[in-house]
Tab-separated table of C-alpha atoms in Angstrom:
chain	number	residue	atom	x	y	z
A	1	ASP	CA	0.007	-0.005	0.001
A	2	PRO	CA	1.161	3.645	-0.176
A	3	ASP	CA	2.478	3.381	3.422
A	4	GLY	CA	4.816	0.554	2.444
A	5	ASN	CA	2.793	-2.256	4.073
A	6	MET	CA	3.252	-5.468	2.077
A	7	ILE	CA	-0.042	-6.873	0.795
A	8	ASP	CA	1.390	-9.613	-1.434
A	9	ASP	CA	5.032	-10.649	-1.386
A	10	GLY	CA	5.010	-11.776	-5.010
A	11	GLN	CA	6.170	-15.310	-4.226
A	12	GLN	CA	3.370	-16.581	-6.484
A	13	PRO	CA	3.856	-14.880	-9.840
A	14	LEU	CA	0.930	-13.098	-11.382
A	15	VAL	CA	0.279	-14.736	-14.755
A	16	TYR	CA	-2.290	-13.278	-17.099
A	17	LEU	CA	-3.321	-13.195	-20.759
A	18	HIS	CA	-2.254	-9.842	-22.211
A	19	GLY	CA	-4.565	-8.048	-24.612
A	20	GLY	CA	-7.698	-6.936	-22.788
A	21	TYR	CA	-8.908	-10.236	-21.367
A	22	ASP	CA	-9.564	-8.658	-17.903
A	23	GLY	CA	-7.063	-10.900	-16.088
A	24	ILE	CA	-5.293	-7.917	-14.552
A	25	PHE	CA	-6.145	-4.317	-13.720
A	26	PRO	CA	-6.280	-2.361	-17.020
A	27	ALA	CA	-3.844	0.299	-15.771
A	28	ILE	CA	-1.287	-2.397	-14.941
A	29	GLU	CA	-1.774	-4.074	-18.305
A	30	GLU	CA	-1.287	-0.726	-20.036
A	31	ALA	CA	1.937	-0.083	-18.092
A	32	LEU	CA	3.239	-3.556	-19.020
A	33	HIS	CA	2.423	-3.262	-22.723
A	34	GLY	CA	5.591	-3.636	-24.823
A	35	LYS	CA	7.866	-4.428	-21.867
A	36	LYS	CA	10.452	-7.183	-22.040
A	37	VAL	CA	11.708	-9.875	-19.665
A	38	GLY	CA	13.829	-8.357	-16.912
A	39	GLU	CA	12.290	-4.882	-17.085
A	40	GLN	CA	11.089	-3.389	-13.800
A	41	LEU	CA	8.510	-0.745	-13.063
A	42	LYS	CA	6.351	0.683	-10.289
A	43	VAL	CA	2.720	1.451	-10.884
A	44	LYS	CA	0.491	3.185	-8.346
A	45	LEU	CA	-3.250	2.621	-8.618
A	46	GLN	CA	-5.916	4.718	-6.939
A	47	PRO	CA	-8.830	2.760	-5.451
A	48	GLU	CA	-11.052	3.433	-8.496
A	49	ASP	CA	-8.436	1.720	-10.694
A	50	ALA	CA	-8.072	-1.256	-8.368
A	51	PHE	CA	-10.749	-2.698	-6.084
A	52	GLY	CA	-12.969	0.377	-6.059
A	53	ASP	CA	-13.943	2.886	-3.442
A	54	TYR	CA	-15.353	1.617	-0.135
A	55	ASP	CA	-19.151	1.512	-0.322
A	56	GLU	CA	-20.918	1.836	3.037
A	57	GLU	CA	-24.122	0.530	1.450
A	58	LEU	CA	-22.470	-2.889	1.072
A	59	VAL	CA	-22.224	-3.229	4.868
A	60	LEU	CA	-25.320	-4.979	6.213
A	61	VAL	CA	-26.482	-5.961	9.706
A	62	GLU	CA	-28.415	-9.232	9.659
A	63	ASP	CA	-30.114	-11.320	12.343
A	64	ILE	CA	-27.902	-14.205	13.491
A	65	SER	CA	-30.808	-16.626	12.886
A	66	GLN	CA	-30.147	-16.304	9.138
A	67	PHE	CA	-26.716	-17.970	9.532
A	68	PRO	CA	-25.456	-21.436	10.484
A	69	GLU	CA	-24.425	-21.892	14.108
A	70	ASN	CA	-20.688	-22.225	13.429
A	71	ILE	CA	-20.034	-18.797	11.859
A	72	GLU	CA	-16.931	-16.764	12.767
A	73	VAL	CA	-15.648	-13.316	11.997
A	74	GLY	CA	-13.612	-13.501	8.760
A	75	MET	CA	-15.744	-16.135	7.059
A	76	SER	CA	-16.903	-15.378	3.531
A	77	PHE	CA	-20.044	-16.480	1.721
A	78	GLU	CA	-21.979	-15.791	-1.465
A	79	ARG	CA	-25.200	-13.903	-1.020
A	80	VAL	CA	-27.696	-15.096	-3.621
A	81	THR	CA	-30.719	-13.338	-5.037
A	82	ASP	CA	-34.272	-14.599	-4.600
A	83	ASP	CA	-34.125	-16.240	-8.050
A	84	GLY	CA	-31.059	-18.246	-6.976
A	85	GLU	CA	-28.489	-16.316	-9.023
A	86	GLU	CA	-25.107	-15.619	-7.485
A	87	GLU	CA	-24.909	-12.026	-6.265
A	88	MET	CA	-21.605	-11.260	-4.530
A	89	ILE	CA	-19.160	-12.296	-1.845
A	90	TYR	CA	-19.711	-10.979	1.681
A	91	ARG	CA	-17.344	-11.276	4.675
A	92	ILE	CA	-18.472	-11.484	8.290
A	93	THR	CA	-16.820	-8.562	10.091
A	94	ASP	CA	-18.592	-8.668	13.493
A	95	ILE	CA	-20.955	-10.824	15.509
A	96	ALA	CA	-22.636	-9.337	18.615
A	97	ASP	CA	-25.988	-9.173	20.389
A	98	GLY	CA	-27.698	-11.559	18.026
A	99	LYS	CA	-26.592	-9.620	14.946
A	100	VAL	CA	-24.068	-10.342	12.223
A	101	VAL	CA	-22.298	-7.563	10.329
A	102	VAL	CA	-21.436	-8.540	6.751
A	103	ASP	CA	-19.390	-6.506	4.275
A	104	GLY	CA	-19.658	-6.912	0.495
A	105	ASN	CA	-16.666	-4.669	-0.240
A	106	HIS	CA	-13.401	-6.286	-1.352
A	107	PRO	CA	-10.990	-6.263	1.610
A	108	LEU	CA	-8.780	-3.793	-0.331
A	109	ALA	CA	-11.628	-1.478	-1.417
A	110	GLY	CA	-10.710	2.125	-0.788
A	111	THR	CA	-6.985	1.335	-0.757
A	112	ALA	CA	-4.471	2.743	-3.182
A	113	LEU	CA	-1.990	0.066	-4.300
A	114	VAL	CA	1.634	0.213	-5.424
A	115	PHE	CA	2.798	-2.570	-7.751
A	116	ASP	CA	6.552	-3.127	-7.845
A	117	VAL	CA	6.890	-5.279	-10.945
A	118	THR	CA	9.662	-7.333	-12.528
A	119	ILE	CA	8.752	-9.064	-15.764
A	120	ALA	CA	9.894	-12.664	-15.298
A	121	GLU	CA	8.590	-14.329	-18.428
A	122	VAL	CA	6.696	-13.579	-21.629
A	123	ARG	CA	5.408	-16.273	-23.963
A	124	PRO	CA	2.878	-16.558	-26.756
A	125	ALA	CA	-0.588	-17.672	-25.633
A	126	THR	CA	-1.823	-21.058	-26.801
A	127	ALA	CA	-4.860	-21.299	-29.070
A	128	GLU	CA	-6.793	-22.863	-26.151
A	129	GLU	CA	-5.895	-19.984	-23.850
A	130	LEU	CA	-7.014	-17.441	-26.427
A	131	ALA	CA	-10.282	-19.330	-26.941
A	132	HIS	CA	-10.931	-19.479	-23.222
A	133	GLY	CA	-9.752	-15.925	-22.515
A	134	HIS	CA	-7.355	-16.838	-19.690
A	135	VAL	CA	-3.989	-18.471	-18.998
A	136	HIS	CA	-3.846	-22.204	-18.259
A	137	GLY	CA	-1.385	-23.743	-15.840
A	138	ALA	CA	1.500	-26.023	-16.663
A	139	GLY	CA	0.175	-29.076	-18.409
A	140	GLY	CA	-2.989	-27.442	-19.729
A	141	HIS	CA	-6.476	-26.541	-18.543
A	142	HIS	CA	-6.921	-26.306	-14.741
A	143	HIS	CA	-10.245	-24.831	-13.610
């Protein structure tokens, strides 16, 4: 973050399909365009270019009776619409006095981010990756 707190140590490389496939923040993809292996850069993203601004309306207080007995702060779940469609991920942020506070914001919403990037590898995408719109792991399709 802008204060120098490490959010991700980069031990797991970020691998994405370049060319507007939405596998990475657009501002990062734009900064990486045309770069070569070994090049380094820093890119700072404001919240609106990363996980969005924090939205107080996505914080809800629900009755504990709507949840299973074994809930804990930090648990995540999908809230579904009445027609059974997936809506969004909520995290439990507090449990007290028969109420559960849930937050639909991404944990990094409202946070500016600084990416310190070293390009480790560039390779052509496979036909299958292009057809699917995302990178596949070593040995092929894994999802």
